[in-house]
JSON list of C-alpha atoms in Angstrom, two decimals:
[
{"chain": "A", "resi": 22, "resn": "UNK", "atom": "CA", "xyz": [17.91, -62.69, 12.06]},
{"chain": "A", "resi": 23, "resn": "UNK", "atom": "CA", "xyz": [17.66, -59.83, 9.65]},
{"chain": "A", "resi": 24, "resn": "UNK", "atom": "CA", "xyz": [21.71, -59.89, 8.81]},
{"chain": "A", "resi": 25, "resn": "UNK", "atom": "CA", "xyz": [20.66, -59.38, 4.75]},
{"chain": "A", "resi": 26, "resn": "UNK", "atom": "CA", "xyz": [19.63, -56.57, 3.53]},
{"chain": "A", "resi": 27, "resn": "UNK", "atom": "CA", "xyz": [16.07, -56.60, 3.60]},
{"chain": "A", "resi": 28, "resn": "UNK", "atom": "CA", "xyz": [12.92, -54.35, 2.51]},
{"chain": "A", "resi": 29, "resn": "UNK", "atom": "CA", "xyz": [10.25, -53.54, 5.05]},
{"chain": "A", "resi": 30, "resn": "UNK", "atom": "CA", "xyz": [8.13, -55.87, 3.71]},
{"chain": "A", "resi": 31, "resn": "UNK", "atom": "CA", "xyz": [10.63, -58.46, 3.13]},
{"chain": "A", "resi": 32, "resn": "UNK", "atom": "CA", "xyz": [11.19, -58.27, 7.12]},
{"chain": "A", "resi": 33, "resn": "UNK", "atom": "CA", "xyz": [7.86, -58.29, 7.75]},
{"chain": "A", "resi": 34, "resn": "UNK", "atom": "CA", "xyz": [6.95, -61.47, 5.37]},
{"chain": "A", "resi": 35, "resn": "UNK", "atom": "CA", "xyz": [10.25, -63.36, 7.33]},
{"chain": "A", "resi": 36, "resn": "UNK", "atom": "CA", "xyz": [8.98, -62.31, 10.83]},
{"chain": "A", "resi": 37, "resn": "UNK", "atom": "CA", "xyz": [5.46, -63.93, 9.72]},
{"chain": "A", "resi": 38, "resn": "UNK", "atom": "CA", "xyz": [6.73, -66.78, 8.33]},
{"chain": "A", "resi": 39, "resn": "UNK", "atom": "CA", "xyz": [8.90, -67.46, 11.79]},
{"chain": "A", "resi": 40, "resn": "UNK", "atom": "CA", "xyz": [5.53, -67.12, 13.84]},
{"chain": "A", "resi": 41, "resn": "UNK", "atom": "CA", "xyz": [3.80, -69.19, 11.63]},
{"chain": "A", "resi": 42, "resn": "UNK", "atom": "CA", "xyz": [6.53, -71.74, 12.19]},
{"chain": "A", "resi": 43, "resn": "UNK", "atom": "CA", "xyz": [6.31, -71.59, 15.91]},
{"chain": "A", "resi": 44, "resn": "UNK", "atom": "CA", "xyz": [3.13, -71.83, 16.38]},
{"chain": "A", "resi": 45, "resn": "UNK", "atom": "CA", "xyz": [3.14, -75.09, 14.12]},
{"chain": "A", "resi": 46, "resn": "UNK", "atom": "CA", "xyz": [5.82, -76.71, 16.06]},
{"chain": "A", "resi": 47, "resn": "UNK", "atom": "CA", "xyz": [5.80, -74.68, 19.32]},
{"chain": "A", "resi": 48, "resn": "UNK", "atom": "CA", "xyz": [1.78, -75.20, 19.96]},
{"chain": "A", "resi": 49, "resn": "UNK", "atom": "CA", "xyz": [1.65, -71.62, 20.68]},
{"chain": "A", "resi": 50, "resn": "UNK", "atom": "CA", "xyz": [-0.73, -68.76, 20.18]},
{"chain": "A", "resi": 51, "resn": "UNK", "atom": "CA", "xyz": [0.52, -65.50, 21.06]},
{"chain": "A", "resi": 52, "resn": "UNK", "atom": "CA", "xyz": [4.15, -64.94, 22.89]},
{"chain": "A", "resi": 53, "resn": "UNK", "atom": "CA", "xyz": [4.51, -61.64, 24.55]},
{"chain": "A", "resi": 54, "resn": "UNK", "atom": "CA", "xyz": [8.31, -60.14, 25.02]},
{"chain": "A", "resi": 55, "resn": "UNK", "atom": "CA", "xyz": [8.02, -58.09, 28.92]},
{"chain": "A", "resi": 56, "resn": "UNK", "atom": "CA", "xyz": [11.59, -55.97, 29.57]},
{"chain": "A", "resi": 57, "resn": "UNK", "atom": "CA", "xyz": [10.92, -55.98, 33.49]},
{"chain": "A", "resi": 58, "resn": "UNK", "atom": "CA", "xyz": [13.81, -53.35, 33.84]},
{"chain": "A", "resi": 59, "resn": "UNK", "atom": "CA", "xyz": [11.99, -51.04, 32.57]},
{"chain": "A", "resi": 60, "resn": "UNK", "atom": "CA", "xyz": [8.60, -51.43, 35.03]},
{"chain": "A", "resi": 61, "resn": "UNK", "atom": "CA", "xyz": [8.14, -49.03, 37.98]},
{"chain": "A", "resi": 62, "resn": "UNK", "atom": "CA", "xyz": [9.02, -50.40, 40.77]},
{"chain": "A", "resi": 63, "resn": "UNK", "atom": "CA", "xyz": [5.73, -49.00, 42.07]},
{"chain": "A", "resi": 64, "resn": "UNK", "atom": "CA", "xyz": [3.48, -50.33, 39.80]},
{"chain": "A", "resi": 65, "resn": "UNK", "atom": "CA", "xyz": [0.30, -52.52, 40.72]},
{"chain": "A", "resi": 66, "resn": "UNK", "atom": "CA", "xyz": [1.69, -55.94, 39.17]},
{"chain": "A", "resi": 67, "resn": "UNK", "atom": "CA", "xyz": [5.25, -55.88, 40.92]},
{"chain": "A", "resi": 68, "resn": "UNK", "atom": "CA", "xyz": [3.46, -55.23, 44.00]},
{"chain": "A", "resi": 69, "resn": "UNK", "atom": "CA", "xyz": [1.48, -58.14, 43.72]},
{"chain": "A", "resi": 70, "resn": "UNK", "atom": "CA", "xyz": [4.00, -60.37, 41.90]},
{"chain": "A", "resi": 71, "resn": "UNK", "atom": "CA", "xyz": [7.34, -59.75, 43.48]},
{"chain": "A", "resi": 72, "resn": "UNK", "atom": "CA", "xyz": [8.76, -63.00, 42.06]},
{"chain": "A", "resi": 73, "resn": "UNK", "atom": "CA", "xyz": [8.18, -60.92, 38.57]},
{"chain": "A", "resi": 74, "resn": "UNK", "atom": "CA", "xyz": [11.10, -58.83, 39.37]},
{"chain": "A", "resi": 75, "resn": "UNK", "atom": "CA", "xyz": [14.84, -59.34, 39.65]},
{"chain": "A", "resi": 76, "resn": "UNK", "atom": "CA", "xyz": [15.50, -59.52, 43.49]},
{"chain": "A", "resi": 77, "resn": "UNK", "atom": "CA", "xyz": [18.23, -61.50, 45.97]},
{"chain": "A", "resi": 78, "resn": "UNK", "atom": "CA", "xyz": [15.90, -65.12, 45.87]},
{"chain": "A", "resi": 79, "resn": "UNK", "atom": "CA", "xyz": [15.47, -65.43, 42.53]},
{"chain": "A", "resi": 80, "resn": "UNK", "atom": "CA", "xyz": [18.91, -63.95, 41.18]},
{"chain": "A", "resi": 81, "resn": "UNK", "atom": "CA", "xyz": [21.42, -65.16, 43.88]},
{"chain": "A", "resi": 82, "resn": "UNK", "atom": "CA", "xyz": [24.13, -64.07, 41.39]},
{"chain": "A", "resi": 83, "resn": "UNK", "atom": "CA", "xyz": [22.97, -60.65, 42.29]},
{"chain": "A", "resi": 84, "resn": "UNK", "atom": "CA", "xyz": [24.30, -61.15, 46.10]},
{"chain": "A", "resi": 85, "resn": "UNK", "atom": "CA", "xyz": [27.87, -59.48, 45.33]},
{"chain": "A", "resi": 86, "resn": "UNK", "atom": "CA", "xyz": [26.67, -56.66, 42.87]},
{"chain": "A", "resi": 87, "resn": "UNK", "atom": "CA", "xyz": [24.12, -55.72, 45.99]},
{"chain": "A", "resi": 88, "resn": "UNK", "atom": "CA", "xyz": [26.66, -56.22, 48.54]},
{"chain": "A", "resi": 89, "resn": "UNK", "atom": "CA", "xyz": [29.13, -53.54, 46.92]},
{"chain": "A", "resi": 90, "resn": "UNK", "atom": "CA", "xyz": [26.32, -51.33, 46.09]},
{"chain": "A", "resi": 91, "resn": "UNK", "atom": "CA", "xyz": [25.43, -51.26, 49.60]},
{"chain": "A", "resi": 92, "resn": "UNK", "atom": "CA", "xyz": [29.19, -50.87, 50.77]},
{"chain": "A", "resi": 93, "resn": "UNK", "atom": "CA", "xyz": [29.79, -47.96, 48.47]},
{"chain": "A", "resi": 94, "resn": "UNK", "atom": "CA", "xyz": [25.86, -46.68, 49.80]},
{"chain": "A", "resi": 95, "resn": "UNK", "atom": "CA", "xyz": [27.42, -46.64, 53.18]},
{"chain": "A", "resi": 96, "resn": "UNK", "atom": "CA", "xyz": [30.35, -45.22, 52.35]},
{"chain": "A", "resi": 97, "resn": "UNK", "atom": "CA", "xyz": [28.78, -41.98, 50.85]},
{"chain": "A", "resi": 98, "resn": "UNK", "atom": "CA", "xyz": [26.48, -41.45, 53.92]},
{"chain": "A", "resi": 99, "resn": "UNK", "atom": "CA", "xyz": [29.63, -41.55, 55.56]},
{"chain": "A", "resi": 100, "resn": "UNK", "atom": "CA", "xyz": [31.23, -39.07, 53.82]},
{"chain": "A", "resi": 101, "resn": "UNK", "atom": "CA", "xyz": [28.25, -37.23, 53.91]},
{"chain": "A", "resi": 102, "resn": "UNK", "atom": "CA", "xyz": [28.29, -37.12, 57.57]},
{"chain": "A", "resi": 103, "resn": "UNK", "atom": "CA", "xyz": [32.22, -36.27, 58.02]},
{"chain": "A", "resi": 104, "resn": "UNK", "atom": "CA", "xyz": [32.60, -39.98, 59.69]},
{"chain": "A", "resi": 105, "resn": "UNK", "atom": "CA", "xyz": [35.42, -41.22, 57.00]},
{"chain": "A", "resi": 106, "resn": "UNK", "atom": "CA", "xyz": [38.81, -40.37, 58.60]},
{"chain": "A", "resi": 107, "resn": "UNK", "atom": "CA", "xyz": [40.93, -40.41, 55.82]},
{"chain": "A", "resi": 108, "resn": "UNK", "atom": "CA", "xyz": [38.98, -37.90, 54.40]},
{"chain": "A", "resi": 109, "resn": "UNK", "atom": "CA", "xyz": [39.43, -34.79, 56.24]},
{"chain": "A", "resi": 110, "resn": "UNK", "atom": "CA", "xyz": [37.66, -32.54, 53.23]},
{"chain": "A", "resi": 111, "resn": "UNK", "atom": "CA", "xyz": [34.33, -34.42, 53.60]},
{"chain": "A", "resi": 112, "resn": "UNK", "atom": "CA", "xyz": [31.96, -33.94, 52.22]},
{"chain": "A", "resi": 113, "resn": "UNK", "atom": "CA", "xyz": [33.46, -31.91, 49.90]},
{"chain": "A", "resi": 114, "resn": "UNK", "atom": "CA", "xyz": [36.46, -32.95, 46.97]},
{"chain": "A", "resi": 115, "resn": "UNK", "atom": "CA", "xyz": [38.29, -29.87, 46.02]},
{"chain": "A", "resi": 116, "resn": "UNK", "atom": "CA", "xyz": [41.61, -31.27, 44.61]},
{"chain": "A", "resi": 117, "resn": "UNK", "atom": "CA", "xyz": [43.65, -34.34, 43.70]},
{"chain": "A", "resi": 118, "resn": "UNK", "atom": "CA", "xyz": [44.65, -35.16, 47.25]},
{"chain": "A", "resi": 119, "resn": "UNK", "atom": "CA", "xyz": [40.38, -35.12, 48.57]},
{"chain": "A", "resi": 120, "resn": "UNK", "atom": "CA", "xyz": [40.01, -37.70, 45.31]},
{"chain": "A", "resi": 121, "resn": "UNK", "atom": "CA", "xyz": [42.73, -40.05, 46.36]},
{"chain": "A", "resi": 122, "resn": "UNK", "atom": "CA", "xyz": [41.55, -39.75, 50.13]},
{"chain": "A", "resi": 123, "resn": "UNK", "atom": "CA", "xyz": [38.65, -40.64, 48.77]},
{"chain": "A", "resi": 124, "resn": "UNK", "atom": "CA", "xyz": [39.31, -43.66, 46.95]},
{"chain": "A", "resi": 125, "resn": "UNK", "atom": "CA", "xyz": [41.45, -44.82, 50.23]},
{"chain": "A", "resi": 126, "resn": "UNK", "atom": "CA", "xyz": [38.34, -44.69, 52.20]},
{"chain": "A", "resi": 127, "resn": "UNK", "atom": "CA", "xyz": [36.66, -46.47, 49.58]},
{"chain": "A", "resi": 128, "resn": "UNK", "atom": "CA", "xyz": [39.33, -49.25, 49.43]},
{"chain": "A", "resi": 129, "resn": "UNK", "atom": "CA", "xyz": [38.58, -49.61, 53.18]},
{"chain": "A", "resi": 130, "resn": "UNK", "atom": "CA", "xyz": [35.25, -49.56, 53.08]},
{"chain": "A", "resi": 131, "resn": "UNK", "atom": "CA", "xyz": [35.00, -52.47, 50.67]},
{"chain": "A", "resi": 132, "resn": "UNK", "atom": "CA", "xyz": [37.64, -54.57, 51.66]}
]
């Protein structure tokens, strides 16, 4: 919006003029600009509004990112506990060969 090289006050008078345009033809008053990614997920209004937030209902799309996150989750409590078998080292990686057993028991885990 601001691709020429504008003063401060230039940007400002644009910016102005833009609202003043959409709240001739939009009909609106105030517009307010909420990043939710960046609210706790503690805070009051989540709590009360979980429809506010990205979650598996409202962002199916999401299904696939959760479903590896929660394969690779598993897999490092596994690893944690010594229960991967190709990965005799666990829980520790102390060379090339712990890595690559690694990454088998990763392919495993999310195939």
């Amino acid at each position: 919006y601001f691709s020429e090289k504008l003063s401060p006050s230039e940007k400002f008078l644009r910016l102005e003029e833009k609202i003043i345009e959409i709240e001739r033809e939009c009909e609106m008053i105030s517009f307010v600009d909420i990043v939710l990614n960046h609210t706790a997920v503690d805070t009051d209004w989540l709590l009360e509004h979980p429809e506010g937030a990205y979650n598996l209902e409202n962002c199916p799309h999401l299904n696939v990112a959760w479903e590896m996150d929660h394969a690779i989750q598993t897999f490092s409590r596994n690893f944690a506990d010594k229960k991967v078998p190709s990965c005799p080292s666990a829980p520790f990686i102390g060379n090339e060969n712990d890595l690559k057993a690694v990454l088998v028991g990763l392919r495993q885990t999310l195939d």
